[in-house]
Short mmCIF file of C-alpha atoms and ligand atoms in Angstrom, two decimals:
data_model
loop_
_atom_site.label_atom_id
_atom_site.label_comp_id
_atom_site.label_asym_id
_atom_site.label_seq_id
_atom_site.Cartn_x
_atom_site.Cartn_y
_atom_site.Cartn_z
CA MET A 1 0.00 0.03 0.00
CA THR A 2 1.38 3.44 -0.87
CA THR A 3 0.90 6.41 1.44
CA THR A 4 2.08 9.99 1.26
CA PRO A 5 4.37 11.16 4.11
CA HIS A 6 1.49 13.09 5.67
CA SER A 7 -1.34 10.66 5.09
CA SER A 8 -2.37 7.98 7.62
CA PRO A 9 -2.19 4.43 6.30
CA LEU A 10 -6.02 4.55 6.04
CA THR A 11 -6.32 7.37 3.55
CA SER A 12 -4.48 5.84 0.67
CA SER A 13 -6.51 5.77 -2.58
CA SER A 14 -4.38 2.95 -4.13
CA PHE A 15 -5.79 -0.52 -3.73
CA THR A 16 -4.09 -3.74 -2.94
CA SER A 17 -5.99 -6.92 -2.09
CA THR A 18 -6.08 -6.31 1.65
CA ARG A 19 -5.45 -2.96 3.26
CA ASN A 20 -4.48 -3.27 6.89
CA ALA A 21 -6.05 -6.58 7.61
CA CYS A 22 -8.00 -7.00 10.76
CA LYS A 23 -6.29 -10.26 11.74
CA LEU A 24 -2.99 -11.53 12.97
CA CYS A 25 -0.68 -14.41 12.14
CA SER A 26 -1.93 -17.95 12.73
CA PRO A 27 1.16 -19.20 14.59
CA LEU A 28 0.82 -16.27 16.99
CA GLY A 29 -2.37 -17.66 18.26
CA ALA A 30 -0.75 -21.09 18.58
CA CYS A 31 2.26 -19.67 20.49
CA LEU A 32 -0.05 -18.01 23.01
CA VAL A 33 -1.68 -21.33 23.76
CA MET A 34 1.73 -23.06 24.07
CA ARG A 35 2.89 -20.48 26.63
CA GLY A 36 -0.30 -21.18 28.41
CA ILE A 37 0.84 -24.73 29.07
CA GLU A 38 3.26 -25.30 31.89
CA ASP A 39 6.90 -25.71 30.91
CA CYS A 40 5.98 -25.70 27.21
CA ILE A 41 8.14 -24.02 24.65
CA PRO A 42 6.76 -22.93 21.29
CA LEU A 43 8.90 -23.97 18.37
CA ILE A 44 8.21 -22.21 15.06
CA HIS A 45 8.96 -24.41 12.04
CA GLY A 46 10.01 -21.75 9.61
CA SER A 47 12.26 -18.70 9.41
CA GLN A 48 13.56 -16.59 12.20
CA GLY A 49 11.51 -13.59 11.25
CA CYS A 50 8.27 -15.28 12.06
CA SER A 51 9.22 -15.92 15.63
CA THR A 52 10.57 -12.41 15.95
CA TYR A 53 7.41 -10.93 14.71
CA ILE A 54 5.31 -13.06 17.19
CA ARG A 55 7.72 -12.27 20.11
CA ARG A 56 7.48 -8.62 19.32
CA TYR A 57 3.66 -8.70 19.40
CA GLY A 58 3.50 -10.66 22.61
CA ILE A 59 6.10 -8.57 24.34
CA SER A 60 4.43 -5.29 23.37
CA HIS A 61 1.07 -6.51 24.75
CA PHE A 62 2.11 -8.51 27.82
CA ARG A 63 5.22 -6.40 28.66
CA GLU A 64 7.10 -9.70 29.34
CA PRO A 65 9.83 -11.43 27.45
CA ILE A 66 8.62 -14.45 25.53
CA ASP A 67 10.97 -17.08 24.29
CA ILE A 68 9.87 -18.70 21.04
CA ALA A 69 12.30 -21.04 19.30
CA SER A 70 12.73 -21.36 15.60
CA SER A 71 13.94 -24.10 13.20
CA ASN A 72 15.54 -21.23 11.43
CA PHE A 73 14.82 -21.80 7.73
CA VAL A 74 17.36 -20.42 5.25
CA GLU A 75 17.38 -20.49 1.43
CA ALA A 76 18.71 -24.00 1.34
CA THR A 77 15.99 -25.21 3.75
CA ALA A 78 13.28 -23.71 1.58
CA ILE A 79 14.66 -25.85 -1.30
CA PHE A 80 15.65 -29.08 0.33
CA GLY A 81 13.17 -29.18 3.24
CA GLY A 82 13.41 -28.49 6.93
CA ARG A 83 13.69 -32.04 8.42
CA GLU A 84 17.22 -31.67 9.65
CA ASN A 85 16.59 -28.07 10.93
CA LEU A 86 13.62 -29.40 12.88
CA PHE A 87 15.53 -32.23 14.34
CA THR A 88 18.39 -30.00 15.40
CA ALA A 89 15.94 -27.47 16.88
CA LEU A 90 14.15 -30.14 18.89
CA ASP A 91 17.52 -31.38 20.28
CA ASN A 92 18.75 -27.87 21.10
CA VAL A 93 15.41 -26.80 22.69
CA SER A 94 15.31 -29.97 24.77
CA ARG A 95 18.77 -29.39 26.13
CA SER A 96 18.63 -25.68 26.72
CA TYR A 97 15.08 -25.30 28.07
CA LYS A 98 14.50 -28.70 29.53
CA PRO A 99 10.84 -28.30 28.86
CA ALA A 100 7.99 -30.68 29.76
CA ALA A 101 6.50 -30.15 26.28
CA ILE A 102 7.50 -28.71 22.91
CA GLY A 103 4.64 -27.23 20.76
CA ILE A 104 5.61 -27.05 17.13
CA THR A 105 3.76 -24.54 14.94
CA SER A 106 4.16 -24.32 11.16
CA THR A 107 4.48 -21.20 9.13
CA CYS A 108 3.57 -19.96 5.68
CA LEU A 109 6.94 -21.03 4.28
CA SER A 110 7.00 -24.59 5.79
CA GLU A 111 3.37 -25.08 4.66
CA THR A 112 4.00 -23.71 1.22
CA ILE A 113 6.85 -26.12 0.53
CA GLY A 114 4.73 -29.00 1.88
CA GLU A 115 6.68 -30.00 4.97
CA ASN A 116 5.30 -33.34 6.38
CA VAL A 117 5.88 -32.54 9.99
CA PRO A 118 3.86 -35.46 11.42
CA MET A 119 6.09 -37.84 9.39
CA TYR A 120 9.25 -36.01 10.60
CA LEU A 121 8.08 -36.35 14.17
CA LYS A 122 7.55 -40.14 13.86
CA GLN A 123 11.15 -40.34 12.55
CA TYR A 124 12.46 -38.09 15.32
CA GLU A 125 10.63 -40.16 18.02
CA ALA A 126 12.17 -43.33 16.58
CA GLU A 127 15.60 -41.86 16.73
CA ARG A 128 15.04 -40.49 20.19
CA ALA A 129 13.86 -43.87 21.43
CA LYS A 130 17.04 -45.37 20.22
CA GLY A 131 19.18 -42.78 21.95
CA LEU A 132 20.41 -41.45 18.61
CA ARG A 133 19.57 -37.70 19.27
CA ASN A 134 21.75 -35.13 20.98
CA ASN A 135 19.12 -34.38 23.40
CA ALA A 136 20.79 -35.11 26.69
CA GLY A 137 18.30 -37.97 27.20
CA LEU A 138 15.46 -35.49 27.65
CA ASN A 139 12.13 -36.56 26.22
CA PRO A 140 9.60 -33.71 26.43
CA VAL A 141 6.12 -34.35 24.93
CA ILE A 142 5.94 -33.05 21.38
CA PHE A 143 2.72 -31.79 19.74
CA TYR A 144 2.32 -30.15 16.37
CA ALA A 145 -0.24 -27.56 15.22
CA SER A 146 -0.51 -26.91 11.44
CA THR A 147 -0.96 -23.23 11.15
CA PRO A 148 -0.56 -21.83 7.59
CA SER A 149 -1.25 -18.17 8.07
CA TYR A 150 -2.36 -17.61 4.45
CA ARG A 151 -5.38 -19.78 5.26
CA GLY A 152 -6.60 -18.44 8.64
CA THR A 153 -6.07 -16.07 11.43
CA HIS A 154 -4.53 -16.09 14.88
CA MET A 155 -7.80 -17.65 16.02
CA ASP A 156 -7.35 -20.64 13.82
CA GLY A 157 -3.85 -21.12 15.24
CA PHE A 158 -5.22 -20.72 18.82
CA HIS A 159 -7.92 -23.36 18.33
CA GLU A 160 -5.56 -25.72 16.41
CA ALA A 161 -2.92 -25.55 19.16
CA ILE A 162 -5.46 -26.48 21.87
CA TYR A 163 -6.63 -29.31 19.73
CA ALA A 164 -3.17 -30.55 19.10
CA ALA A 165 -2.25 -30.46 22.76
CA VAL A 166 -5.46 -32.09 23.93
CA SER A 167 -5.54 -34.77 21.23
CA THR A 168 -1.83 -35.67 21.87
CA LEU A 169 -1.97 -35.81 25.67
CA VAL A 170 -5.38 -37.26 26.38
CA LYS A 171 -5.53 -40.97 25.76
CA PRO A 172 -9.07 -42.06 24.75
CA GLY A 173 -10.14 -45.53 25.55
CA LYS A 174 -12.63 -47.65 27.38
CA GLU A 175 -10.58 -47.50 30.59
CA ILE A 176 -11.15 -43.74 30.99
CA GLU A 177 -13.09 -43.39 34.26
CA LYS A 178 -15.01 -40.18 35.09
CA ASP A 179 -13.62 -38.16 37.92
CA GLU A 180 -15.87 -38.78 40.93
CA GLU A 181 -15.72 -35.10 41.98
CA GLY A 182 -17.17 -33.95 38.65
CA ARG A 183 -14.13 -32.44 36.94
CA ILE A 184 -14.89 -29.74 34.42
CA ASN A 185 -12.87 -28.61 31.35
CA LEU A 186 -12.95 -24.88 30.48
CA ILE A 187 -11.43 -23.84 27.10
CA SER A 188 -11.04 -20.20 27.68
CA GLY A 189 -10.98 -18.52 24.22
CA PHE A 190 -8.54 -15.85 23.25
CA VAL A 191 -8.81 -13.59 26.29
CA SER A 192 -6.65 -11.48 28.56
CA ALA A 193 -4.52 -12.72 31.40
CA GLU A 194 -6.82 -10.93 33.72
CA ASP A 195 -9.83 -12.72 32.19
CA ILE A 196 -8.11 -16.06 32.87
CA ARG A 197 -7.59 -15.08 36.48
CA GLU A 198 -11.34 -14.21 36.69
CA LEU A 199 -12.23 -17.61 35.14
CA HIS A 200 -10.01 -19.30 37.86
CA SER A 201 -11.94 -17.41 40.56
CA ILE A 202 -15.33 -18.42 39.09
CA LEU A 203 -14.35 -22.09 38.80
CA GLN A 204 -12.77 -22.23 42.27
CA SER A 205 -16.02 -20.84 43.69
CA PHE A 206 -17.83 -23.89 42.41
CA ARG A 207 -15.48 -26.03 44.39
CA ILE A 208 -14.81 -28.69 41.71
CA PRO A 209 -11.58 -29.87 40.14
CA TYR A 210 -11.13 -28.36 36.71
CA THR A 211 -8.74 -27.93 33.73
CA LEU A 212 -8.58 -24.43 32.38
CA ILE A 213 -6.70 -24.25 29.11
CA PRO A 214 -4.88 -22.24 28.01
CA ASP A 215 -3.66 -20.48 31.10
CA TYR A 216 -1.15 -17.72 30.48
CA SER A 217 -2.36 -15.71 33.54
CA GLU A 218 0.95 -16.27 35.36
CA SER A 219 3.39 -17.36 32.60
CA LEU A 220 2.82 -14.10 30.57
CA ASP A 221 1.74 -11.80 33.42
CA GLY A 222 3.54 -12.95 36.59
CA GLY A 223 5.80 -11.09 39.07
CA SER A 224 9.37 -9.77 38.49
CA TRP A 225 12.34 -12.09 38.69
CA GLU A 226 15.85 -11.77 40.01
CA THR A 227 17.32 -13.92 37.32
CA TYR A 228 15.96 -14.50 33.79
CA GLN A 229 13.35 -17.27 33.52
CA LYS A 230 13.45 -18.90 30.16
CA LEU A 231 10.10 -20.49 30.68
CA PRO A 232 8.26 -18.48 33.46
CA ALA A 233 6.17 -20.46 35.91
CA GLY A 234 2.48 -21.04 35.35
CA GLY A 235 0.25 -22.62 32.78
CA THR A 236 -2.02 -25.54 32.51
CA THR A 237 -0.23 -28.60 33.79
CA LEU A 238 0.21 -31.58 31.55
CA LYS A 239 -1.42 -33.67 34.23
CA ASP A 240 -4.57 -31.51 34.10
CA ILE A 241 -4.64 -31.72 30.31
CA ARG A 242 -4.34 -35.51 30.51
CA SER A 243 -7.29 -35.58 32.92
CA MET A 244 -9.62 -33.83 30.49
CA GLY A 245 -10.98 -37.16 29.20
CA GLU A 246 -12.33 -37.81 32.79
CA ALA A 247 -14.48 -34.63 32.95
CA ALA A 248 -18.16 -34.38 33.40
CA GLY A 249 -18.24 -31.67 30.72
CA THR A 250 -16.34 -29.31 28.59
CA VAL A 251 -17.32 -25.66 28.33
CA TYR A 252 -15.89 -24.08 25.20
CA LEU A 253 -15.96 -20.28 25.24
CA GLY A 254 -16.51 -19.30 21.62
CA ILE A 255 -16.58 -21.64 18.64
CA ALA A 256 -13.72 -23.49 17.02
CA PRO A 257 -14.38 -23.70 13.26
CA GLY A 258 -13.92 -26.88 11.32
CA LYS A 259 -12.07 -29.90 12.52
CA ASN A 260 -9.77 -28.35 15.00
CA ASP A 261 -12.14 -28.47 17.86
CA ALA A 262 -10.77 -29.88 21.04
CA GLY A 263 -14.16 -29.87 22.71
CA LYS A 264 -15.71 -31.91 19.89
CA TRP A 265 -12.71 -34.32 20.05
CA LEU A 266 -13.26 -34.93 23.75
CA GLU A 267 -16.99 -35.41 23.14
CA ASP A 268 -16.35 -37.94 20.32
CA PHE A 269 -13.49 -39.97 21.77
CA CYS A 270 -13.87 -39.54 25.55
CA ALA A 271 -17.68 -39.10 25.92
CA VAL A 272 -17.18 -35.70 27.62
CA PRO A 273 -20.31 -33.58 26.74
CA LEU A 274 -19.46 -30.38 25.00
CA HIS A 275 -21.23 -27.15 25.97
CA GLN A 276 -20.49 -24.31 23.64
CA VAL A 277 -21.22 -20.85 24.98
CA GLU A 278 -20.45 -17.28 23.65
CA LEU A 279 -17.76 -15.35 25.58
CA PRO A 280 -19.40 -14.24 28.81
CA ILE A 281 -19.47 -10.51 27.98
CA GLY A 282 -22.76 -8.81 28.97
CA ILE A 283 -25.38 -10.09 31.36
CA GLU A 284 -27.12 -12.46 29.03
CA ASN A 285 -23.85 -14.26 27.99
CA SER A 286 -22.57 -14.23 31.60
CA ASP A 287 -25.79 -15.75 32.77
CA ALA A 288 -25.56 -18.44 30.22
CA PHE A 289 -21.91 -19.22 31.22
CA PHE A 290 -22.86 -19.42 34.93
CA ALA A 291 -25.95 -21.54 34.06
CA VAL A 292 -23.86 -24.15 32.30
CA LEU A 293 -21.37 -24.29 35.08
CA SER A 294 -24.19 -24.83 37.58
CA GLU A 295 -25.74 -27.54 35.28
CA ILE A 296 -22.51 -29.50 34.90
CA THR A 297 -21.49 -29.28 38.56
CA GLY A 298 -24.92 -29.50 40.09
CA GLU A 299 -23.96 -26.55 42.31
CA GLU A 300 -25.92 -23.39 42.97
CA ILE A 301 -24.31 -20.20 41.57
CA PRO A 302 -22.32 -18.83 44.49
CA ASP A 303 -23.78 -15.64 46.14
CA ASN A 304 -20.78 -13.37 45.34
CA TRP A 305 -21.46 -13.69 41.63
CA THR A 306 -25.12 -12.86 42.16
CA LYS A 307 -24.06 -9.77 44.03
CA GLN A 308 -21.73 -8.86 41.14
CA ARG A 309 -24.61 -9.21 38.74
CA GLN A 310 -26.86 -6.88 40.81
CA ARG A 311 -23.99 -4.32 40.99
CA LEU A 312 -23.77 -4.58 37.20
CA ILE A 313 -27.48 -3.94 36.67
CA ASP A 314 -27.23 -0.93 39.01
CA ALA A 315 -24.37 0.49 36.89
CA TYR A 316 -26.36 0.00 33.71
CA ILE A 317 -29.08 2.09 35.38
CA ASP A 318 -26.63 4.77 36.47
CA GLY A 319 -24.98 5.04 33.07
CA HIS A 320 -27.78 4.44 30.62
CA LYS A 321 -28.21 8.17 29.76
CA TYR A 322 -24.61 8.37 28.54
CA VAL A 323 -24.76 5.28 26.24
CA ASN A 324 -28.38 4.83 25.14
CA GLY A 325 -28.81 5.26 21.40
CA LYS A 326 -25.02 5.68 20.76
CA ARG A 327 -23.51 3.98 17.73
CA ALA A 328 -20.51 1.79 17.90
CA LEU A 329 -17.93 0.30 15.47
CA ILE A 330 -16.44 -2.91 16.87
CA TYR A 331 -13.81 -5.21 15.44
CA GLY A 332 -11.57 -8.06 16.61
CA GLU A 333 -11.70 -11.86 16.82
CA GLU A 334 -15.01 -13.29 15.78
CA ASP A 335 -15.84 -14.70 19.26
CA PHE A 336 -14.90 -11.34 20.80
CA VAL A 337 -17.09 -9.47 18.34
CA VAL A 338 -20.13 -11.67 19.04
CA GLY A 339 -19.69 -11.10 22.77
CA LEU A 340 -19.37 -7.36 22.29
CA VAL A 341 -22.45 -7.17 20.12
CA SER A 342 -24.50 -8.87 22.76
CA PHE A 343 -23.25 -6.58 25.45
CA LEU A 344 -23.66 -3.36 23.44
CA ASP A 345 -27.17 -4.30 22.37
CA GLU A 346 -28.02 -4.96 26.02
CA ILE A 347 -26.95 -1.49 27.12
CA GLY A 348 -28.80 0.32 24.27
CA VAL A 349 -25.86 0.92 22.01
CA ILE A 350 -26.33 0.17 18.29
CA PRO A 351 -23.35 -1.80 16.99
CA VAL A 352 -23.46 -0.34 13.51
CA ILE A 353 -20.32 -2.10 12.25
CA ALA A 354 -19.17 -5.56 13.55
CA ALA A 355 -15.97 -6.57 11.79
CA THR A 356 -13.59 -9.42 11.93
CA GLY A 357 -10.60 -10.47 9.82
CA ALA A 358 -11.69 -14.08 9.70
CA GLU A 359 -13.22 -15.46 6.53
CA SER A 360 -16.44 -17.48 6.49
CA THR A 361 -15.11 -20.35 4.35
CA THR A 362 -11.74 -21.77 3.45
CA PRO A 363 -10.59 -21.65 -0.23
CA LYS A 364 -11.95 -25.27 -0.46
CA GLY A 365 -15.39 -24.08 0.70
CA LYS A 366 -15.15 -25.56 4.33
CA PRO A 367 -16.41 -23.53 7.27
CA ALA A 368 -13.81 -20.97 8.55
CA GLY A 369 -13.57 -18.55 11.49
CA SER A 370 -16.56 -16.35 10.75
CA ALA A 371 -18.91 -19.11 9.49
CA ASN A 372 -22.30 -18.52 11.12
CA LEU A 373 -21.12 -15.07 12.27
CA ARG A 374 -24.27 -13.39 10.98
CA GLU A 375 -26.45 -15.95 12.67
CA ARG A 376 -24.55 -15.75 15.93
CA ILE A 377 -24.83 -11.94 15.87
CA ASN A 378 -28.58 -12.06 15.05
CA ASN A 379 -29.13 -14.52 17.92
CA SER A 380 -27.36 -12.05 20.26
CA LEU A 381 -29.61 -9.15 19.38
CA ARG A 382 -32.60 -8.30 21.49
CA ASN A 383 -33.02 -4.54 21.18
CA THR A 384 -31.26 -3.25 18.01
CA ARG A 385 -33.69 -2.91 15.16
CA GLN A 386 -31.23 -1.27 12.75
CA LYS A 387 -29.28 -3.24 10.25
CA ILE A 388 -25.77 -4.07 11.36
CA GLU A 389 -23.00 -4.02 8.83
CA ILE A 390 -21.30 -7.34 9.50
CA MET A 391 -17.92 -7.58 7.88
CA ASP A 392 -15.84 -10.76 7.59
CA ASP A 393 -12.41 -10.85 6.03
CA ALA A 394 -12.28 -7.16 7.08
CA ASP A 395 -9.60 -4.63 6.68
CA PHE A 396 -9.26 -1.27 8.40
CA VAL A 397 -9.49 0.77 5.18
CA THR A 398 -12.90 -0.77 4.26
CA MET A 399 -14.01 -0.26 7.86
CA LEU A 400 -13.19 3.43 7.61
CA GLU A 401 -15.06 3.79 4.31
CA LYS A 402 -18.18 2.16 5.82
CA ALA A 403 -17.82 4.17 8.98
CA LYS A 404 -17.91 7.52 7.22
CA ASP A 405 -21.53 6.70 6.14
CA LEU A 406 -22.74 5.01 9.34
CA GLU A 407 -21.30 7.60 11.72
CA PRO A 408 -20.41 5.71 14.83
CA ASP A 409 -19.97 7.65 18.09
CA PHE A 410 -17.16 5.33 19.40
CA ILE A 411 -14.98 2.45 18.47
CA MET A 412 -14.24 -0.71 20.48
CA GLY A 413 -11.22 -2.85 19.73
CA HIS A 414 -7.48 -3.21 19.95
CA SER A 415 -4.74 -0.70 19.30
CA LYS A 416 -4.87 -0.99 15.50
CA GLY A 417 -8.04 1.13 15.51
CA LEU A 418 -6.06 4.28 16.42
CA TYR A 419 -6.16 5.55 12.88
CA LEU A 420 -9.91 4.90 12.58
CA SER A 421 -10.37 6.89 15.79
CA ARG A 422 -8.22 9.77 14.44
CA GLU A 423 -9.88 9.89 11.08
CA LEU A 424 -13.32 9.80 12.48
CA GLY A 425 -12.65 12.02 15.44
CA ILE A 426 -14.28 9.62 17.93
CA PRO A 427 -12.95 7.72 21.02
CA LEU A 428 -11.36 4.36 20.79
CA VAL A 429 -12.18 2.13 23.87
CA ARG A 430 -9.24 -0.10 23.92
CA CYS A 431 -9.89 -3.82 24.55
CA GLY A 432 -8.93 -7.20 23.28
CA PHE A 433 -5.53 -7.99 21.67
CA PRO A 434 -3.10 -6.49 20.95
CA ILE A 435 -2.82 -3.33 23.05
CA HIS A 436 0.51 -1.85 22.05
CA ASP A 437 -0.04 1.82 22.75
CA ARG A 438 -1.20 1.65 26.41
CA ILE A 439 -0.05 -0.04 29.41
CA GLY A 440 -2.00 -2.89 31.08
CA GLY A 441 -3.60 -4.48 27.97
CA GLN A 442 -3.06 -7.95 29.64
CA ARG A 443 -4.91 -6.69 32.68
CA ILE A 444 -8.10 -5.55 30.92
CA LEU A 445 -10.96 -7.54 32.37
CA HIS A 446 -13.64 -8.37 29.78
CA LEU A 447 -15.39 -11.44 31.06
CA GLY A 448 -18.14 -12.14 33.53
CA TYR A 449 -20.14 -9.64 35.46
CA ARG A 450 -17.08 -7.81 36.72
CA GLY A 451 -15.51 -7.66 33.24
CA THR A 452 -18.69 -6.27 31.79
CA LEU A 453 -18.84 -3.70 34.41
CA ASN A 454 -15.26 -2.69 33.62
CA LEU A 455 -16.14 -2.36 29.89
CA PHE A 456 -19.26 -0.42 30.68
CA ASP A 457 -17.31 2.07 32.86
CA LEU A 458 -14.71 2.43 30.04
CA ILE A 459 -17.39 3.22 27.44
CA CYS A 460 -19.24 5.63 29.62
CA ASN A 461 -16.11 7.51 30.68
CA SER A 462 -14.76 7.65 27.05
CA LEU A 463 -18.04 9.24 25.82
CA MET A 464 -18.04 11.65 28.75
CA GLU A 465 -14.48 12.66 28.13
CA ALA A 466 -15.18 13.22 24.43
CA LYS A 467 -18.16 15.40 25.29
CA GLN A 468 -16.18 17.36 27.89
CA ASN A 469 -13.48 18.03 25.34
CA GLN A 470 -15.94 19.63 23.02
CA PHE A 471 -16.39 22.65 25.27
CA ASP A 472 -13.97 25.35 26.30
CA LYS A 473 -15.64 25.61 29.63
CA GLY A 474 -14.79 22.88 32.04
CA TYR A 475 -18.06 21.24 32.91
CA THR A 476 -17.32 19.03 35.83
CA TYR A 477 -20.79 17.60 36.10
CA LEU A 478 -21.94 15.51 33.14
S1 SF4 B 501 5.31 -15.37 7.13
FE1 SF4 B 501 3.30 -16.22 7.73
S2 SF4 B 501 3.82 -17.38 9.57
FE2 SF4 B 501 5.52 -16.01 9.30
S3 SF4 B 501 5.04 -14.10 10.49
FE3 SF4 B 501 4.33 -13.78 8.31
S4 SF4 B 501 2.08 -14.47 8.42
FE4 SF4 B 501 3.09 -15.32 10.28
#
């Protein structure tokens, strides 16, 4: 895309196929999951630049160092294949990190040249079993997520990596016995570290054993260290993942498109019933989430959550005059967008544009990330009568063009919406991933009654600040 020195990237009149795509790289989502598993190191099968890009994104959002290994493709590898590079990388990573698990994620390059990683892994395992590898005798679990970025988004990589970890570690079979205490599996969706901490609090309040995957609440947002930690503590333990087949139910926040659905796999191979719910943003979605937890566990919803719910309703009443009838442009991951639509509709905001970078079908016509997006959004609406511009495969230039006609009052999404906000002269309420231009993106709470309350306050205050800034006089009561 060409831009003049004084134009923003959104004002270019030249056209290329995608102009500032509203999606991120597929292995990025996979790496996030892998760092959400205890003692697991992500290994990118591709060139160094891919791991640098992903580290850069993660570090800017989480403000923590993130080690991501690479099999380091060079020109010769692209021609002759990356088998030897991968074997060397597995040896090196085993020796230097001593991980419990290595998660391999493919890249555009390794997928384009047709690398058969599952076959390589069988060969590597055979050599490792015979003691032929230079791995100091260390035998971490290895799992592989196929993540071609030209055919998906970071969400596809995210779901695929969960699927790869679960289907590698859980051993289906008749001998699987159900946990007597009613274990529950919660697959968290692409949410913040603070959201994961909230999900832990919610699950703990039901007093049942559980597996929450992925869990980067500590590994990517822990305390400070005196010495560098190559693999910071925290994450879903391998033991807990292995126990997922014994659960009384799996709750999947959001929807994994296509075949890479760990919840469906657990249902099909381990007879663990799958409950798919939308991200618990807003009262309706949070109610549905708590209801399903109550149903699986047979426990009443603990009082403190009921009180949080009442506090949220009270806040809606206090703030309705600031938000009612306002118009919003929202964008981000498909699950996140559906959650936001439901919440905004609930508080009287009209979500005039709901955009995601995911496509609805793959090039082969199979369902992709935003399949059923329109239906999911329509199911979330109870108040809005106006037509919503639902955009899949969206980019920020097209969003701006549509927004000029639809005149939103504010924007909700990650940092990449800054130029939209500037061009349209309306506030950007930062949420989701990535937040590169503010501190604390990893600590934004979006989920449950408390998360919804946080988002509600952020919206009200952004609108109030924008109004305040319109006047020379300093109105201190709004
Ligand atoms: S080349 Fe592909 S895999 Fe690598 S960073 Fe770019 S989009 Fe991601």
